[in-house]
Coordinates of N, CA and C in Angstrom, one line a residue:
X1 N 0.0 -96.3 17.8 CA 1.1 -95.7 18.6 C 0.6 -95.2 19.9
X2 N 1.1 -95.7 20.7 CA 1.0 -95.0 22.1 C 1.5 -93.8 22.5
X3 N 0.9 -93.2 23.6 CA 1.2 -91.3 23.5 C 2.8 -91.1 23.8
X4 N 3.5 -92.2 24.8 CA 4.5 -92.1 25.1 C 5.7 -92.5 24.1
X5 N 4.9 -93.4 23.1 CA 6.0 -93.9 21.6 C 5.8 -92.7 21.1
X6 N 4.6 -92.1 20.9 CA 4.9 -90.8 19.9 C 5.6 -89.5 20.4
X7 N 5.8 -89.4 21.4 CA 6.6 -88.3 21.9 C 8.1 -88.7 21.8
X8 N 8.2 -89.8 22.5 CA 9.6 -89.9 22.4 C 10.6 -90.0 21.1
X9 N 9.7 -90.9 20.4 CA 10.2 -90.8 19.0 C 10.5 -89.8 18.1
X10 N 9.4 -88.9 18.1 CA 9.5 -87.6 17.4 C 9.8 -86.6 17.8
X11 N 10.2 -86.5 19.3 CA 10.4 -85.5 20.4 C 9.7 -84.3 20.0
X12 N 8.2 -84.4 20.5 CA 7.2 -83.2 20.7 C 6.1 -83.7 21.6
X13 N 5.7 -82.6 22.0 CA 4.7 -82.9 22.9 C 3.0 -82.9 22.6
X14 N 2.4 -83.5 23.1 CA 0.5 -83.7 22.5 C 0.2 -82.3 22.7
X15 N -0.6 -81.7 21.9 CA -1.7 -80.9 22.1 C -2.8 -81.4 22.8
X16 N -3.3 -82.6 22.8 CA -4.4 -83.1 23.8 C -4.2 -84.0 24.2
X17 N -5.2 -85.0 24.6 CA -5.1 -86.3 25.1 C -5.2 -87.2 24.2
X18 N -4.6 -88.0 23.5 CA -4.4 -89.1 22.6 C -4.8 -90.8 23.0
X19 N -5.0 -91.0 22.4 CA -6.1 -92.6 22.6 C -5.4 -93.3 21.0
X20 N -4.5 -94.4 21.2 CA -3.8 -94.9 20.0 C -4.9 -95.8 18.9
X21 N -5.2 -95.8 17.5 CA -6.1 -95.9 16.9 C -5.4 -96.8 16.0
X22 N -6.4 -98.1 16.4 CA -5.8 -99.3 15.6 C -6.3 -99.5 14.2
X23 N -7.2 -98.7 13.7 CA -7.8 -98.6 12.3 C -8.5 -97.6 11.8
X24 N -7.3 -96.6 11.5 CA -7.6 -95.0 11.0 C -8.3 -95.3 9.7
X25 N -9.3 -94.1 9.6 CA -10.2 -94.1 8.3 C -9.7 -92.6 8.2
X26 N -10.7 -92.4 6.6 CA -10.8 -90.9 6.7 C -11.9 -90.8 7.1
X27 N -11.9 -89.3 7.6 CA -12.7 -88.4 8.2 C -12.4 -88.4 9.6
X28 N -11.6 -89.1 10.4 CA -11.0 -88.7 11.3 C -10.1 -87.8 11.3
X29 N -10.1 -87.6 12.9 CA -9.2 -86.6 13.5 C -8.0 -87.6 13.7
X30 N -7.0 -86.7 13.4 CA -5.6 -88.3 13.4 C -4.9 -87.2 13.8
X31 N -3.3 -88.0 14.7 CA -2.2 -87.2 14.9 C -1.7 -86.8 13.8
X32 N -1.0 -85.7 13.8 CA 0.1 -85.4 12.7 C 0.6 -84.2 13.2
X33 N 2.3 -84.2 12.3 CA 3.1 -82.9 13.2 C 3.5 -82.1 12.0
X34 N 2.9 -81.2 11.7 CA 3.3 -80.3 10.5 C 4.1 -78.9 10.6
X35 N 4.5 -78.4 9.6 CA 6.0 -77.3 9.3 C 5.5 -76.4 10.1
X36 N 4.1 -75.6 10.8 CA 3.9 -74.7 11.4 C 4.2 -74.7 13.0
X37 N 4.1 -76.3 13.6 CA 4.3 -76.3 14.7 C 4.8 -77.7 14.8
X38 N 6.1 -77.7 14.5 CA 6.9 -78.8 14.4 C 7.6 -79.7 15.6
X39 N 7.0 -78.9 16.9 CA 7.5 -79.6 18.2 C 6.1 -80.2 19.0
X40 N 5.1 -79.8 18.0 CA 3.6 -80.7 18.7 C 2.9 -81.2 17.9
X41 N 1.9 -82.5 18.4 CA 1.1 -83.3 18.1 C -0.1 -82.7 18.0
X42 N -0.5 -82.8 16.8 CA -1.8 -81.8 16.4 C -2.9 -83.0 15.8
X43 N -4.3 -82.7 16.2 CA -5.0 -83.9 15.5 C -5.8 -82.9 14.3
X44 N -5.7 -83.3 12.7 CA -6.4 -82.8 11.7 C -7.2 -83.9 11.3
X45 N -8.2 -83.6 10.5 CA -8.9 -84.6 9.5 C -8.4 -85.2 8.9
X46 N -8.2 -86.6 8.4 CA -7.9 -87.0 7.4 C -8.5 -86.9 5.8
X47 N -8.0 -86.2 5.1 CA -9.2 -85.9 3.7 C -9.1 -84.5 3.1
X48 N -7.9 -84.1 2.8 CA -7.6 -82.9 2.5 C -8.4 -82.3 2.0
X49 N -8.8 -80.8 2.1 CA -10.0 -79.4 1.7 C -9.2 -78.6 1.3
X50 N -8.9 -78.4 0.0 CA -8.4 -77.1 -0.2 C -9.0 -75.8 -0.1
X51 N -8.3 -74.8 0.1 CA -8.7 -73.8 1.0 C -9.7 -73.1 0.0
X52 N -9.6 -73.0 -1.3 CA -10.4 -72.4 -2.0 C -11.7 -73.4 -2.4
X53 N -11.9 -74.5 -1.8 CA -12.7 -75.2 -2.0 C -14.4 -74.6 -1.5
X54 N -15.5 -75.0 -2.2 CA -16.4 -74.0 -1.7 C -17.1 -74.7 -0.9
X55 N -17.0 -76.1 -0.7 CA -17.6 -76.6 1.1 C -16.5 -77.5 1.4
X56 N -16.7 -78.0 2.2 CA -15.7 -78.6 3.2 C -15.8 -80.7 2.9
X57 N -16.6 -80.7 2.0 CA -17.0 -82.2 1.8 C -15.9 -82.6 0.5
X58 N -16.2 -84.1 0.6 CA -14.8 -84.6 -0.5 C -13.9 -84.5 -0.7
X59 N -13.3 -84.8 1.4 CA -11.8 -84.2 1.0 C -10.9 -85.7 0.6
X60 N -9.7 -85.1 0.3 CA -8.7 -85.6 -0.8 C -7.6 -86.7 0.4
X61 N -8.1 -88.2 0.4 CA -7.3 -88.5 1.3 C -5.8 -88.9 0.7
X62 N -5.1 -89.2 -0.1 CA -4.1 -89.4 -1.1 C -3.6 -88.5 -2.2
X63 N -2.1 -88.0 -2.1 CA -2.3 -87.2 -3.0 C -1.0 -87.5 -3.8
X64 N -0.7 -88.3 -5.0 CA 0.4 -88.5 -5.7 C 1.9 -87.9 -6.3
X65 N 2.9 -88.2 -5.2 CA 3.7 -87.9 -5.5 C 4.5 -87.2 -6.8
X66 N 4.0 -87.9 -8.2 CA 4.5 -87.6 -9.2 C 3.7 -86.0 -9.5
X67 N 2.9 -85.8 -9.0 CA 1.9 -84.3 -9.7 C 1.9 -83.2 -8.3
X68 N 2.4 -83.3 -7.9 CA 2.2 -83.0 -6.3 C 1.9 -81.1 -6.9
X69 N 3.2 -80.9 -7.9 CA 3.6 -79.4 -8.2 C 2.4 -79.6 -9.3
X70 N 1.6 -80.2 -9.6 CA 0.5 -79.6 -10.8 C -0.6 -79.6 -10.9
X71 N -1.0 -80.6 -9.5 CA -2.8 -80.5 -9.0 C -2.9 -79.1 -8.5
X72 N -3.9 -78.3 -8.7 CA -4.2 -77.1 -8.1 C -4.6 -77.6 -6.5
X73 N -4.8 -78.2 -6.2 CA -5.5 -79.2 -4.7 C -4.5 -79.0 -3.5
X74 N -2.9 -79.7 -4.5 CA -2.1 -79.8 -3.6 C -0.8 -78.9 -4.1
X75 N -0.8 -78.0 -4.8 CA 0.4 -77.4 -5.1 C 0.8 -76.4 -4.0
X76 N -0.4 -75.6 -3.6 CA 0.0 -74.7 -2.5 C 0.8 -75.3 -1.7
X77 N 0.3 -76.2 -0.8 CA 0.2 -77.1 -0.2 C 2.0 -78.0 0.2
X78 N 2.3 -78.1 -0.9 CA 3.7 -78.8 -1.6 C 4.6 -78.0 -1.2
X79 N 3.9 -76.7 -1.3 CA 5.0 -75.6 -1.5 C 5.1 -74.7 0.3
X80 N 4.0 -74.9 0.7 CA 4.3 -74.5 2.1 C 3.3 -75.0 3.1
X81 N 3.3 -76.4 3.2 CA 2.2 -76.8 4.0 C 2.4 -78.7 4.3
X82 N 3.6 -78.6 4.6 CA 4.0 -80.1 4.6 C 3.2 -80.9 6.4
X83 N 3.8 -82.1 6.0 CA 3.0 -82.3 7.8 C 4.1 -84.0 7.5
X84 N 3.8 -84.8 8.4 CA 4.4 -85.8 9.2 C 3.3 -86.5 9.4
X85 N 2.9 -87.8 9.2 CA 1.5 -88.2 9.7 C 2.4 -89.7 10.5
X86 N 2.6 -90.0 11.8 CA 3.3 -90.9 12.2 C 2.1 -92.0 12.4
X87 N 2.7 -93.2 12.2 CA 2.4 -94.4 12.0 C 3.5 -95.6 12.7
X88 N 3.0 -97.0 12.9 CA 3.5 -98.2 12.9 C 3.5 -99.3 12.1
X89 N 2.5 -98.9 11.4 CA 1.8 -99.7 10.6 C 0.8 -99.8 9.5
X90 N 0.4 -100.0 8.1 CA -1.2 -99.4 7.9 C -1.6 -100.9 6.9
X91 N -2.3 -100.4 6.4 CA -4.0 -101.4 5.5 C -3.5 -101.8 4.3
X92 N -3.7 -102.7 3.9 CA -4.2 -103.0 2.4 C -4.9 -103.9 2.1
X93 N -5.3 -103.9 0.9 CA -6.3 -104.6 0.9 C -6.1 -105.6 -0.6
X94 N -6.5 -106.9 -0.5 CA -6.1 -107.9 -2.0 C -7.8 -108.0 -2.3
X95 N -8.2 -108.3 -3.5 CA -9.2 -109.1 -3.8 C -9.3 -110.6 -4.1
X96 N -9.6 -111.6 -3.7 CA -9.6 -112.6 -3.2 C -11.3 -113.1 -3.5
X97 N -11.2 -114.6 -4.0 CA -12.5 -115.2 -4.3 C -13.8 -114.8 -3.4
X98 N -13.0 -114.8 -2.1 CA -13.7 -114.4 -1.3 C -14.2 -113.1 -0.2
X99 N -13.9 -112.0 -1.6 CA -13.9 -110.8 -0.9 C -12.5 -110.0 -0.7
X100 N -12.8 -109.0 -0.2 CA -11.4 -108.5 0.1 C -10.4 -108.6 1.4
X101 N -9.6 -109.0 1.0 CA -8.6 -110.0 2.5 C -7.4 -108.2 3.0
X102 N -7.7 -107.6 4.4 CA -6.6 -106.9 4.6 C -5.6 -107.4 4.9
X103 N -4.6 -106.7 4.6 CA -3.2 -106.8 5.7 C -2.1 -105.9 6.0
X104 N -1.8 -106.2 6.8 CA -1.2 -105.1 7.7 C 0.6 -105.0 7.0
X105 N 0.7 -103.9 7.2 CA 2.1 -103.7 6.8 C 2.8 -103.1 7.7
X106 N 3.8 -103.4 8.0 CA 5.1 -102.8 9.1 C 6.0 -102.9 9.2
X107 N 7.1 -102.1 9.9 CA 8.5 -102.9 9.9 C 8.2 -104.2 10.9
X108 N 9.3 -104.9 10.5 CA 9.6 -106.3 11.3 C 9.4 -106.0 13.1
X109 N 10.5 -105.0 13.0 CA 10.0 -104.6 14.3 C 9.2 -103.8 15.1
X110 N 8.0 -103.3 14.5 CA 6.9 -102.3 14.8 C 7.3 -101.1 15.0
X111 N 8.3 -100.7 14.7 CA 9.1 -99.5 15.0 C 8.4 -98.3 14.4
X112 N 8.0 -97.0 15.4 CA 7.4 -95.8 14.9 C 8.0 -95.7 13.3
X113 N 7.2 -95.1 12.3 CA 7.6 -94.0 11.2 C 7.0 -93.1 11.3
X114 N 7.3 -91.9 9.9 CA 6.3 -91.3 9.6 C 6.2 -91.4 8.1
X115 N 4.8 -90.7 7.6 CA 4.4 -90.8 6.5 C 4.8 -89.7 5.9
X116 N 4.7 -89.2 4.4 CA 4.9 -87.6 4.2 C 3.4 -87.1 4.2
X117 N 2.7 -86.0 4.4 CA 1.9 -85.4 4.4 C 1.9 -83.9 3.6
X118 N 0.5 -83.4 3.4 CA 0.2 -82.3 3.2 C -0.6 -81.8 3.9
X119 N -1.1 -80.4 4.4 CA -2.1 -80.1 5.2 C -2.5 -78.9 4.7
X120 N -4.1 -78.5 5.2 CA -5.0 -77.2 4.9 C -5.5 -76.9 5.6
X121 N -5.8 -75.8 5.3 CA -7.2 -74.8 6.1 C -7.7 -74.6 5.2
X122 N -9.0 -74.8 5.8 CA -10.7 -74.0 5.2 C -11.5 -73.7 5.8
X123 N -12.0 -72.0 5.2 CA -12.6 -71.5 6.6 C -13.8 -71.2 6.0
X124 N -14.9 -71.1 6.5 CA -16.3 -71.1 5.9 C -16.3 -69.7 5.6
X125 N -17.0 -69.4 4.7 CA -17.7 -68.1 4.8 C -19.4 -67.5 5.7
X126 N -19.4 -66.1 5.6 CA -20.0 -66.5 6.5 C -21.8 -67.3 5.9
X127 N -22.0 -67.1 4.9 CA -22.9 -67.5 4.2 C -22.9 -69.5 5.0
X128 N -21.8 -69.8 4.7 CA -21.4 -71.6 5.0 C -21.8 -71.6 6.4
X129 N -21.3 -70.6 7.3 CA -21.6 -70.9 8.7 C -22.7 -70.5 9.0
X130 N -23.7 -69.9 8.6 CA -25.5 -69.6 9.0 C -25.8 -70.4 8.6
X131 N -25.7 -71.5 7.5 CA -26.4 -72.0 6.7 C -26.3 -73.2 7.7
X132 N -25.6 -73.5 8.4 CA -25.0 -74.8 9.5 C -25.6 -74.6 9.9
X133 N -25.6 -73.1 11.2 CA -25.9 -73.0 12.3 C -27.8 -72.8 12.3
X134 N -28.0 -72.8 10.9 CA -30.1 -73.1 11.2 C -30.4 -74.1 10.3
X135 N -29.3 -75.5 9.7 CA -29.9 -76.7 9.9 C -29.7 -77.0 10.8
X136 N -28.8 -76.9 12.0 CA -28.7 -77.4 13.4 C -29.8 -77.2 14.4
X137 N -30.3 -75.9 13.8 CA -31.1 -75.4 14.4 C -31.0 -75.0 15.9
X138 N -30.0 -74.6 16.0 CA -29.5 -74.0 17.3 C -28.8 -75.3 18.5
X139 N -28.9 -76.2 17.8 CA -28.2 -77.4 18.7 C -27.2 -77.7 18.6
X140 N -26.1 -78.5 19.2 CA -25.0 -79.4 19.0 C -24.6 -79.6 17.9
X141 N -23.5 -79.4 16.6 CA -23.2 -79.8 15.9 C -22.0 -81.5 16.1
X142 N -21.9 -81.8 15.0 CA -20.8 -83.1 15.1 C -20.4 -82.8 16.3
X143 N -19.3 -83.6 17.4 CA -18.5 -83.4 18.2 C -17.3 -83.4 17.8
X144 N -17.1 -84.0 16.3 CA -15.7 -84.1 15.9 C -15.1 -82.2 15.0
X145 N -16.6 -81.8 14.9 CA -16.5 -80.4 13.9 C -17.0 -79.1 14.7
X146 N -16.7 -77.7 14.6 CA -17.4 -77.1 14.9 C -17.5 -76.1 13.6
X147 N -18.4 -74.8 13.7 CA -18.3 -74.2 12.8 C -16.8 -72.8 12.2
X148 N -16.1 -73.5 12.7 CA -15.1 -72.7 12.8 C -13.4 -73.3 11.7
X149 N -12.9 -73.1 11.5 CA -11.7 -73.5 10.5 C -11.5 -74.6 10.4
X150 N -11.2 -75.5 9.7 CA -11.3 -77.0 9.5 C -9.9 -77.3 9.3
X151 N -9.5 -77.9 9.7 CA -7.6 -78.2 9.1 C -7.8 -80.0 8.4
X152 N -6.7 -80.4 7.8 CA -7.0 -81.3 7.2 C -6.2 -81.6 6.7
X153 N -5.7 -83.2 5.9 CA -4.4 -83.5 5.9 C -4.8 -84.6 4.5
X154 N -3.8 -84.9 3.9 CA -4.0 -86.0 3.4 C -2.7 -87.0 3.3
X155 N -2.0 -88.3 2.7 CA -0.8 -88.6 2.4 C -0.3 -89.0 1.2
X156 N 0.8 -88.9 1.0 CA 1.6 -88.8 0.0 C 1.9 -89.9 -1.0
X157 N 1.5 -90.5 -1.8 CA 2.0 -92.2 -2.3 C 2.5 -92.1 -3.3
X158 N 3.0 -93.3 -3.5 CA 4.3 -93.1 -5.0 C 4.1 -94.6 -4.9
X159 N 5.0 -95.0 -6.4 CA 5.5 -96.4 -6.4 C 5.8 -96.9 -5.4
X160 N 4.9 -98.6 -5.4 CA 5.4 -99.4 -4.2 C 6.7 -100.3 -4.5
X161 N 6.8 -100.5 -2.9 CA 7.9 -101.6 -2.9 C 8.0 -102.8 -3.6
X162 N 9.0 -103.4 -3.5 CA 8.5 -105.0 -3.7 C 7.5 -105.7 -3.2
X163 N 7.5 -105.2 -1.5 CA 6.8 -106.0 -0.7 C 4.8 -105.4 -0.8
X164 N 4.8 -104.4 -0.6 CA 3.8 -103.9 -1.2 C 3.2 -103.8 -2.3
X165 N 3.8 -103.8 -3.3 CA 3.8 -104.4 -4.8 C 2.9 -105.5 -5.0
X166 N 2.9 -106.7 -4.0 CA 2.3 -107.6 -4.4 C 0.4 -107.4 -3.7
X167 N 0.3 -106.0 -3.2 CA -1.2 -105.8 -2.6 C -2.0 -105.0 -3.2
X168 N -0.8 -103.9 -3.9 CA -1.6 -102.4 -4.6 C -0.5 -102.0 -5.1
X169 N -1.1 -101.4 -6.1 CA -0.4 -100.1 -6.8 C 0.6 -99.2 -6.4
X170 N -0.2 -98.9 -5.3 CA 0.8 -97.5 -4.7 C 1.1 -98.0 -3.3
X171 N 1.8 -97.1 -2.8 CA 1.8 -97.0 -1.3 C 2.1 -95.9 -1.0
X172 N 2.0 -95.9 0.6 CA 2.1 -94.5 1.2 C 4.2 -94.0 1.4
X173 N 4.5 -92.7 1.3 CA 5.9 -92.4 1.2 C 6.6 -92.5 2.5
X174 N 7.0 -93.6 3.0 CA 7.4 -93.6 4.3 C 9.0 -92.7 4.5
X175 N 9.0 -91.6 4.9 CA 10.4 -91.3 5.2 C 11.5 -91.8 6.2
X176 N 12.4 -91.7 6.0 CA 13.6 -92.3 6.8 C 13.5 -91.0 8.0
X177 N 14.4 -91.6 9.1 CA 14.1 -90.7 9.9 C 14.7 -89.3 9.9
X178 N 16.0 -89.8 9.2 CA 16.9 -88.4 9.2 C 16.7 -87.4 8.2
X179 N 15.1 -88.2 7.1 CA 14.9 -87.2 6.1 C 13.7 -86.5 6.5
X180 N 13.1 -86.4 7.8 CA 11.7 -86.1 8.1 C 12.1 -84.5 8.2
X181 N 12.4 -83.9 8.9 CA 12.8 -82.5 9.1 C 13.3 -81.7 7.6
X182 N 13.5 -82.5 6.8 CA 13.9 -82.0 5.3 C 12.3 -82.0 4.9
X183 N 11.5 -82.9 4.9 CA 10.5 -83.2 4.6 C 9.6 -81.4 4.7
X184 N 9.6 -81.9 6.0 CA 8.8 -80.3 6.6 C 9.4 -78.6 6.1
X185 N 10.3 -79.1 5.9 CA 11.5 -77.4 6.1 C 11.7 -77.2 4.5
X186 N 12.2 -78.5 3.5 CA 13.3 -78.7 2.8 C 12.2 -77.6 1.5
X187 N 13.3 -77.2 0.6 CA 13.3 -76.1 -0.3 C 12.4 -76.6 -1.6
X188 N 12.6 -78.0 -1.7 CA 12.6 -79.1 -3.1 C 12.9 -80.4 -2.6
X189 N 12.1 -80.7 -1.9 CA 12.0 -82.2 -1.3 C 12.0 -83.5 -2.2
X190 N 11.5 -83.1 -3.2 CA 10.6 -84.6 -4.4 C 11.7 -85.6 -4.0
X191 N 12.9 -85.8 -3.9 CA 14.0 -86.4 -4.1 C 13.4 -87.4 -2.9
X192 N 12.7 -87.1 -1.9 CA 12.4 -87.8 -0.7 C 11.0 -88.6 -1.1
X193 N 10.4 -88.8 -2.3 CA 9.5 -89.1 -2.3 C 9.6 -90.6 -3.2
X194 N 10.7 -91.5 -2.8 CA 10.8 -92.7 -3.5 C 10.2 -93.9 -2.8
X195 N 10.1 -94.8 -2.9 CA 9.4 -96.1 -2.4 C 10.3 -96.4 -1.5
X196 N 10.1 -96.9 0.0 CA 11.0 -97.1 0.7 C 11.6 -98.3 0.9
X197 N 12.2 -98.9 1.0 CA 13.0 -100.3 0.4 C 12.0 -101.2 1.4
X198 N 12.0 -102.7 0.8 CA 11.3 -103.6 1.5 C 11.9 -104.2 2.7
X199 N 13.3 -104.0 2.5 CA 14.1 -104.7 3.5 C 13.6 -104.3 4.8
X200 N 13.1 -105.0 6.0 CA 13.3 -104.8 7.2 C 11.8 -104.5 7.4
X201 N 10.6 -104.6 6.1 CA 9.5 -104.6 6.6 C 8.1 -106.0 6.4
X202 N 7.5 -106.5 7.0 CA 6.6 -107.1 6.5 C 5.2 -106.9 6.3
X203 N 4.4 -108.2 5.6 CA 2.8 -107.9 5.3 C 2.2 -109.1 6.0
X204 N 1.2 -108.7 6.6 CA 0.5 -110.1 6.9 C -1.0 -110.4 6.8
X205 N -1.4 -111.0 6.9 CA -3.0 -110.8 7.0 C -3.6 -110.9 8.2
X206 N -5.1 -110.0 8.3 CA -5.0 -109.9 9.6 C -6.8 -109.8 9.6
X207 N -7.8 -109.8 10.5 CA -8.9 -110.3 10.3 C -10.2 -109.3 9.5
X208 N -10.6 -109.3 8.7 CA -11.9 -108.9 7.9 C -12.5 -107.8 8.8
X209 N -11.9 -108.0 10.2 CA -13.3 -106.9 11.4 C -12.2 -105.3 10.8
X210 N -11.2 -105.5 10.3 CA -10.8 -104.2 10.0 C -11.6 -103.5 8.5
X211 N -12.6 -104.1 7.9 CA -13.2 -103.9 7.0 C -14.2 -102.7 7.4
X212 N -14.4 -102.6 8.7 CA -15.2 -102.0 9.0 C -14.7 -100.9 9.9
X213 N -14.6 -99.5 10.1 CA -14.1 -98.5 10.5 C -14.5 -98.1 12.0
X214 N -15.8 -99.0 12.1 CA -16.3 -99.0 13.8 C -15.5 -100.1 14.9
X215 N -14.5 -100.4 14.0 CA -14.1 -101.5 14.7 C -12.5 -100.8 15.3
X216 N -12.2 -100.6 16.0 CA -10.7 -100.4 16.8 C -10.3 -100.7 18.1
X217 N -9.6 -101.5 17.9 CA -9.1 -102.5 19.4 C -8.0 -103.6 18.8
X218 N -7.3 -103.1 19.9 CA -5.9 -104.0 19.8 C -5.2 -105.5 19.0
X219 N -7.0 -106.3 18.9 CA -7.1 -107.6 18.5 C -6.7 -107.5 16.6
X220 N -7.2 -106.3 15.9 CA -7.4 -105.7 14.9 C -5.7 -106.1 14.6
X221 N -4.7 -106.2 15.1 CA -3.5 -106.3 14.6 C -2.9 -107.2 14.8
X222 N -3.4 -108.1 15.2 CA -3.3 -110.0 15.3 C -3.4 -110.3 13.8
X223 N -1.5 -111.5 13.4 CA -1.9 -112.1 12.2 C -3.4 -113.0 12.1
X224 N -3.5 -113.4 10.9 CA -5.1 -114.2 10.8 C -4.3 -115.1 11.1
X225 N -5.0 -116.2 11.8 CA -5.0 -118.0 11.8 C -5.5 -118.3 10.7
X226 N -4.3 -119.5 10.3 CA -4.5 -120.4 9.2 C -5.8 -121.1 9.1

């Protein structure tokens, strides 16, 4: 998504400068617009941390719709901590004689969505942040982290479509657009968490360089040649 597709479409404005990412992994910093600040583009982790979690490692990138109210991980979370993770497009992956083949999934017409989300904070104690700050040893930490509150997101999946059906198990909860603000706000949302019809979207295959998370550039979303 480009900065100016994502404003317009969702009508909010960036918190920073945005650079559109043609093959999100976890542990990035990714857009997403959640219930706290619902008129801006905020970039979290991908890899949910629950807040009572006692370090900040193995976060939760997926979190299943059917249990949402019974994982301790994501119940809080369900209950007041929704988010929007907007997309064009995303991954899957088949196993094939020859390894594993991606492909891309989208509407027909590459038209913005969003995903459902959940989001967190975790804040170190201060034990977690000395313990950082003298293996660093007084230097630069990550540039993507600092020692200070972590936010973090994961997405939502349920039964897939038809069309998805035939790649994986699950898929991610694409919402319709006029149900996205229910999404974030709504009292008892689950009703929103069904598979979203195949009509109007396709899969295709697309080259092996997205196997690898170092790889992002434009070419990444070219069907494969036969």
């Amino acid at each position: 998504l480009e900065s100016d597709d994502l404003e317009d479409r969702f009508d909010v404005t960036l918190e920073e400068p945005f650079s559109p990412r043609y093959n999100a992994a976890p542990g990035q910093r990714l857009p997403v617009i959640t219930d706290a600040e619902p008129d801006t583009v905020q970039r979290l982790e991908w890899g949910l941390v629950p807040s009572w979690a006692d370090d900040d490692n193995g976060g939760l990138i997926n979190a299943r719709a059917e249990t949402l109210e019974e994982k301790p991980s994501f119940r809080e979370a369900y209950e007041s901590r929704r988010c929007l993770v907007p997309a064009d497009g995303f991954y899957e992956w088949v196993e094939t004689e020859h390894g594993k083949q991606p492909y891309r999934v989208s509407f027909e017409d590459d038209r913005p969505f969003a995903m459902a989300g959940l989001w967190e904070r975790w804040e170190p104690d201060e034990e977690t942040t000395q313990a950082g700050l003298e293996a660093f040893g007084g230097g630069s930490a990550d540039a993507e982290r600092d020692d200070g509150p972590l936010e973090t997101f994961t997405i939502v999946t349920t039964e897939p479509n038809d069309l998805v059906g035939d790649l994986h198990h699950r898929m991610a909860v694409i919402l319709e657009p006029g149900n996205e603000q229910e999404w974030l706000t709504g009292d008892d949302p689950k009703a929103l968490l069904e598979p979203y019809p195949a009509d109007g979207m396709r899969a295709y295959p697309v080259s092996t360089a997205v196997n690898d998370p170092g790889n992002d550039d434009p070419s990444l979303l070219e069907p494969l040649e036969p």
